[in-house]
Coordinates of C-alpha atoms and ligand atoms in Angstrom, one line a residue:
M1 CA -14.8 34.2 14.8
S2 CA -12.5 31.6 13.3
H3 CA -12.2 28.2 15.1
P4 CA -8.7 27.1 16.3
V5 CA -7.1 24.6 14.0
P6 CA -6.6 21.3 15.9
T7 CA -3.1 20.1 16.3
L8 CA -2.0 16.9 14.6
A9 CA -1.9 15.2 18.0
A10 CA -5.5 16.2 18.7
H11 CA -6.6 15.1 15.3
L12 CA -5.0 11.7 15.8
A13 CA -6.2 11.2 19.3
H14 CA -8.3 8.2 18.2
Y15 CA -5.3 6.5 16.6
P16 CA -2.5 6.5 19.3
E17 CA -0.3 4.0 17.4
L18 CA -0.1 6.5 14.5
A19 CA 0.0 9.6 16.7
E20 CA 3.1 8.3 18.4
H21 CA 5.0 8.3 15.0
A22 CA 3.3 11.4 13.6
K23 CA 5.1 13.5 16.3
G24 CA 8.3 13.0 14.3
W25 CA 6.9 13.5 10.8
R26 CA 8.8 16.1 8.8
H27 CA 5.8 17.0 6.7
P28 CA 2.9 18.5 8.6
F29 CA -0.1 17.0 6.9
D30 CA -3.4 18.5 8.0
A31 CA -6.7 16.6 8.6
Q32 CA -7.9 17.2 5.1
T33 CA -4.7 16.3 3.2
L34 CA -6.4 13.4 1.4
R35 CA -9.9 14.8 1.3
D36 CA -11.8 13.8 -1.9
K37 CA -9.2 11.1 -2.7
V38 CA -10.5 7.6 -3.5
I39 CA -7.9 5.0 -2.8
L40 CA -8.0 1.2 -3.2
V41 CA -5.9 -0.7 -0.6
T42 CA -5.4 -4.4 -1.1
G43 CA -4.7 -6.7 1.8
A44 CA -6.6 -4.0 3.8
G45 CA -7.8 -6.4 6.5
D46 CA -4.4 -6.7 8.3
G47 CA -0.9 -5.5 8.8
L48 CA 0.4 -2.8 6.5
G49 CA -2.8 -2.8 4.5
A50 CA -5.0 -2.1 7.5
A51 CA -2.7 0.6 8.8
T52 CA -2.6 2.3 5.4
A53 CA -6.3 2.3 5.0
K54 CA -6.9 3.6 8.6
T55 CA -4.2 6.3 8.0
Y56 CA -5.6 7.5 4.7
A57 CA -9.1 7.6 6.1
T58 CA -7.9 9.5 9.1
F59 CA -6.6 12.2 6.7
G60 CA -9.9 12.3 4.7
A61 CA -9.6 9.7 1.9
T62 CA -12.4 7.4 1.0
V63 CA -10.8 4.0 1.0
V64 CA -11.9 0.9 -0.9
L65 CA -10.8 -2.1 1.3
L66 CA -10.0 -5.2 -0.7
G67 CA -9.0 -8.4 1.1
R68 CA -9.6 -12.1 1.5
T69 CA -11.2 -12.3 4.9
R70 CA -14.5 -10.5 5.2
L71 CA -14.4 -10.4 9.0
K72 CA -11.1 -8.6 9.0
L73 CA -12.3 -6.1 6.4
E74 CA -15.4 -5.5 8.5
A75 CA -13.3 -4.8 11.6
V76 CA -11.3 -2.2 9.6
N77 CA -14.5 -0.8 8.1
D78 CA -16.0 -0.4 11.6
W79 CA -12.9 1.3 12.9
I80 CA -12.9 3.8 10.1
S81 CA -16.6 4.5 10.2
T82 CA -16.3 5.1 14.0
N83 CA -13.1 7.1 14.1
T84 CA -13.0 9.1 10.9
A85 CA -15.3 11.4 8.9
T86 CA -15.2 9.0 5.9
Q87 CA -17.2 5.9 4.9
P88 CA -15.2 3.1 3.4
V89 CA -16.3 0.4 0.9
I90 CA -15.4 -3.3 1.5
V91 CA -14.6 -5.7 -1.3
P92 CA -14.1 -9.3 -0.1
C93 CA -12.0 -10.8 -2.9
D94 CA -9.5 -13.7 -3.1
L95 CA -6.8 -12.5 -5.4
E96 CA -5.7 -16.1 -6.0
T97 CA -8.8 -16.6 -8.1
L98 CA -9.2 -13.1 -9.5
D99 CA -10.1 -13.2 -13.2
M100 CA -10.8 -10.5 -15.8
E101 CA -14.6 -10.6 -15.3
T102 CA -14.3 -10.0 -11.5
A103 CA -11.7 -7.3 -12.0
N104 CA -14.0 -5.6 -14.6
N105 CA -16.9 -5.7 -12.2
L106 CA -14.9 -4.1 -9.5
A107 CA -13.8 -1.3 -12.0
H108 CA -17.4 -0.9 -13.0
S109 CA -18.6 -0.5 -9.4
I110 CA -15.8 2.0 -8.5
G111 CA -16.6 3.9 -11.7
E112 CA -20.3 4.1 -10.9
A113 CA -19.7 5.2 -7.3
F114 CA -16.9 7.7 -7.8
G115 CA -16.1 8.2 -11.5
R116 CA -12.4 7.9 -10.9
L117 CA -9.7 6.4 -8.7
D118 CA -6.9 8.4 -7.2
G119 CA -4.7 5.5 -6.0
I120 CA -4.0 1.9 -5.5
V121 CA -1.7 0.5 -2.8
H122 CA -1.0 -3.2 -3.5
H123 CA -0.2 -4.7 -0.1
A124 CA -1.9 -8.1 -0.5
S125 CA 0.6 -10.8 -0.8
R126 CA 1.1 -14.5 -0.4
L127 CA 4.4 -15.7 1.3
G128 CA 4.4 -19.3 0.1
P129 CA 6.7 -21.9 1.4
R130 CA 10.4 -21.4 2.2
A131 CA 12.0 -24.1 0.1
P132 CA 14.9 -24.5 -2.3
L133 CA 13.9 -24.0 -5.9
A134 CA 14.9 -27.6 -6.7
H135 CA 12.0 -28.8 -4.5
Y136 CA 9.6 -25.9 -4.8
A137 CA 6.1 -27.3 -5.5
L138 CA 4.6 -26.0 -8.8
D139 CA 1.1 -25.5 -7.3
E140 CA 2.6 -23.3 -4.6
W141 CA 4.6 -21.4 -7.2
L142 CA 1.5 -20.7 -9.3
K143 CA -0.6 -19.5 -6.2
V144 CA 2.1 -17.0 -5.2
M145 CA 2.5 -15.7 -8.7
Q146 CA -1.2 -15.4 -9.3
T147 CA -1.8 -13.5 -6.0
N148 CA 1.3 -11.3 -6.0
V149 CA 1.9 -10.6 -9.7
N150 CA -1.0 -11.6 -12.0
A151 CA -3.7 -10.1 -9.8
T152 CA -1.7 -6.9 -9.5
F153 CA -1.3 -6.6 -13.3
L154 CA -5.1 -7.3 -13.7
L155 CA -6.2 -4.7 -11.2
N156 CA -3.8 -2.1 -12.7
Q157 CA -5.1 -2.8 -16.2
T158 CA -8.8 -2.9 -15.4
L159 CA -8.6 0.2 -13.2
F160 CA -6.3 2.1 -15.5
N161 CA -9.0 4.3 -17.1
L162 CA -10.3 5.3 -13.7
L163 CA -6.8 6.2 -12.5
D164 CA -6.2 8.1 -15.7
A165 CA -9.4 10.1 -14.9
S166 CA -7.8 11.4 -11.7
A167 CA -5.9 14.7 -11.8
R168 CA -3.1 12.9 -9.9
A169 CA -3.2 9.2 -9.2
C170 CA -0.6 7.0 -7.5
I171 CA 0.1 3.3 -7.7
V172 CA 2.2 1.7 -5.0
H173 CA 3.6 -1.8 -5.3
T174 CA 4.7 -3.2 -2.0
S175 CA 8.0 -5.0 -2.6
S176 CA 10.5 -6.7 -0.3
S177 CA 14.3 -6.9 0.3
V178 CA 14.2 -10.3 -1.5
G179 CA 12.6 -8.6 -4.5
R180 CA 15.7 -6.5 -5.0
V181 CA 18.5 -9.0 -4.1
G182 CA 17.6 -12.7 -4.3
R183 CA 18.0 -14.9 -1.3
A184 CA 18.1 -18.7 -0.9
Y185 CA 14.8 -20.4 -0.1
W186 CA 12.5 -17.4 -0.7
G187 CA 11.4 -19.0 -3.9
A188 CA 8.3 -17.7 -5.7
Y189 CA 7.8 -14.9 -3.1
A190 CA 11.2 -13.4 -4.1
A191 CA 10.6 -14.0 -7.8
S192 CA 7.1 -12.4 -7.5
K193 CA 8.6 -9.3 -5.9
F194 CA 11.2 -9.0 -8.6
A195 CA 8.3 -9.2 -11.1
L196 CA 6.5 -6.4 -9.2
E197 CA 9.6 -4.2 -9.4
G198 CA 9.6 -4.7 -13.2
L199 CA 5.9 -4.1 -13.5
S200 CA 6.3 -0.9 -11.5
Q201 CA 9.1 0.4 -13.7
V202 CA 7.4 -0.4 -17.0
L203 CA 4.2 1.2 -15.9
A204 CA 6.0 4.3 -14.5
D205 CA 7.8 4.7 -17.9
E206 CA 4.6 4.3 -19.8
T207 CA 2.7 6.9 -17.8
E208 CA 5.5 9.4 -17.2
V209 CA 5.0 11.7 -20.1
A210 CA 1.2 12.1 -19.5
G211 CA 2.2 12.8 -15.9
R212 CA -1.2 12.0 -14.3
I213 CA -0.2 8.6 -12.8
K214 CA 2.8 8.1 -10.5
V215 CA 4.1 4.6 -9.8
F216 CA 6.3 3.5 -7.0
S217 CA 7.7 0.4 -5.4
V218 CA 8.1 0.4 -1.6
N219 CA 10.1 -2.1 0.5
P220 CA 8.7 -2.0 4.0
G221 CA 11.6 -4.0 5.5
G222 CA 11.0 -6.2 8.6
T223 CA 7.7 -5.0 10.1
R224 CA 5.5 -6.3 12.9
T225 CA 2.8 -8.2 11.0
N226 CA 1.5 -11.8 10.7
M227 CA 3.4 -12.3 7.5
R228 CA 6.7 -11.5 9.2
K229 CA 5.8 -13.8 12.1
E230 CA 5.1 -16.6 9.5
A231 CA 8.5 -16.0 7.9
Y232 CA 10.5 -15.6 11.1
P233 CA 8.5 -17.5 13.9
L234 CA 11.3 -17.2 16.4
E235 CA 11.9 -13.5 16.1
D236 CA 10.7 -11.2 18.9
P237 CA 8.1 -8.9 17.3
D238 CA 8.8 -6.1 19.7
T239 CA 12.2 -5.6 18.0
L240 CA 10.4 -4.6 14.8
P241 CA 8.7 -1.3 13.7
T242 CA 4.9 -1.4 13.6
P243 CA 3.1 -0.7 10.3
E244 CA 2.2 2.7 11.6
A245 CA 6.0 3.6 11.7
H246 CA 5.9 3.6 7.9
M247 CA 2.9 5.8 7.3
E248 CA 4.7 9.1 6.7
L249 CA 6.1 7.6 3.5
F250 CA 2.7 6.2 2.4
M251 CA 1.2 9.6 3.0
L252 CA 3.9 11.4 1.0
L253 CA 3.3 9.0 -2.0
Q254 CA -0.3 10.1 -2.4
Q255 CA 0.2 13.8 -2.1
P256 CA 2.5 16.4 -3.8
L257 CA 3.9 18.8 -1.2
R258 CA 5.7 22.0 -0.7
E259 CA 9.4 21.5 0.0
N260 CA 11.4 24.7 0.8
G261 CA 8.5 26.8 -0.4
E262 CA 8.4 25.0 -3.8
A263 CA 5.8 22.5 -5.1
A264 CA 7.6 19.2 -4.8
E265 CA 6.7 15.7 -6.0
L266 CA 8.5 12.4 -5.8
I267 CA 9.8 11.2 -9.2
T268 CA 7.7 8.4 -10.6
G269 CA 9.3 5.0 -10.9
Q270 CA 11.3 5.4 -7.7
Q271 CA 12.2 2.3 -5.6
L272 CA 11.8 3.3 -2.0
D273 CA 12.7 1.7 1.3
C274 CA 10.7 2.5 4.5
R275 CA 13.8 2.4 6.5
D276 CA 15.9 4.9 4.7
W277 CA 13.7 6.9 2.3
R278 CA 14.4 10.2 4.1
D279 CA 18.0 10.1 2.9
K280 CA 17.2 9.0 -0.7
L281 CA 14.1 11.0 -1.8
Q282 CA 14.4 12.4 -5.2
W283 CA 12.1 15.3 -6.0
I284 CA 11.1 16.8 -9.3
Ligands
NAP1 N1 5.9 -7.5 7.3 C1 7.1 -7.5 6.7 O1 8.1 -7.6 7.4 C2 7.3 -7.3 5.2 C3 8.5 -7.2 4.7 C4 8.7 -7.0 3.3 C5 7.6 -6.9 2.5 N2 6.3 -7.0 3.1 C6 5.2 -6.8 2.2 O2 4.2 -6.0 2.8 C7 2.9 -6.3 2.3 C8 1.9 -6.4 3.4 O3 2.2 -7.5 4.2 P1 2.0 -7.6 5.8 O4 3.4 -7.7 6.3 O5 1.2 -6.4 6.2 O6 1.4 -9.0 6.0 P2 -0.1 -9.4 6.6 O7 -0.4 -8.7 7.8 O8 -0.1 -10.9 6.6 O9 -1.0 -8.9 5.4 C9 -1.1 -9.5 4.2 C10 -2.5 -9.2 3.6 O10 -2.6 -9.8 2.3 C11 -3.9 -10.4 2.3 N3 -3.9 -11.5 1.3 C12 -3.1 -12.6 1.2 N4 -3.5 -13.4 0.2 C13 -4.6 -12.8 -0.3 C14 -5.4 -13.2 -1.4 N5 -5.3 -14.3 -2.1 N6 -6.4 -12.3 -1.7 C15 -6.6 -11.2 -1.1 N7 -5.8 -10.8 0.0 C16 -4.8 -11.6 0.3 C17 -4.1 -11.0 3.7 O11 -5.5 -11.2 3.9 P3 -6.0 -12.2 5.0 O12 -5.5 -11.5 6.3 O13 -7.4 -12.2 4.9 O14 -5.3 -13.5 4.8 C18 -3.6 -9.8 4.5 O15 -4.6 -8.8 4.7 C19 3.0 -7.6 1.5 O16 3.1 -7.2 0.1 C20 4.4 -8.1 1.9 O17 5.0 -8.9 0.9 C21 6.1 -7.2 4.4

């Protein structure tokens, strides 16, 4: 006798914030959609990173949680261990001081444990001060660039062979509106997000022919997180979408689908926006 397949709502009962949004998902992912995937999420202790890690684990992925604050990573780790069938790995790491040796050690550990990597979602980011460029402090500029750009480059480079060992890997660079159109006083943060857009496009072009690694940049737009609060302290957070509101897109990026009965896949190199991606998706 076959067992009834649980509905998506039943599957997500332990994660009501996600279940609320999943009701409106156009693509019916099942509980095993990301089974056997190993995905590194940076900034996984909070905000969009925590939501992405919890969502991927809920759909079966083994997530490697990289972040700065061990306690926050442990909280996400505990949630995932309690509420999903997967067991994450935590990697406390300050990207501001990431060097080649540390990045190589991480790659070695992931290689030893899993033999490959199926995705990286680069959420970790430093906001830096809001100041005119004429007065922007050099040390702040360097910290933002190191965390947001150099560390991303270093992780992509040292983990490349493990990504290449996957049948289908995906790298997501989390961008920003000010990484696509510059805006006064956003200083190094805006410049770093422009750099990420460039890094994303170059890498997408370099990997397109082999076809095993897909690369995207995603602009979440205003989202209810600590970083947004830091940037807009007077804004009412309740007017903003939660990180979970964006998770259908983060699911789609990791997984080819069937669209109108055909296998469908997003075109590598796309710049996506969490607010309007449904109208602008381009499929192979
Ligand atoms: N929220 C928005 O409105 C919005 C809009 C556009 C783009 N974004 C982008 O979305 C991404 C996620 O941000 P969020 O809104 O979710 O903010 P968040 O809740 O503040 O999360 C940012 C994460 O980055 C981590 N991080 C910062 N510096 C780090 C470092 N040196 N090493 C390791 N981890 C570090 C933080 O760790 P700790 O918690 O331990 O400090 C935190 O987990 C970022 O790339 C951001 O630029 C957000």
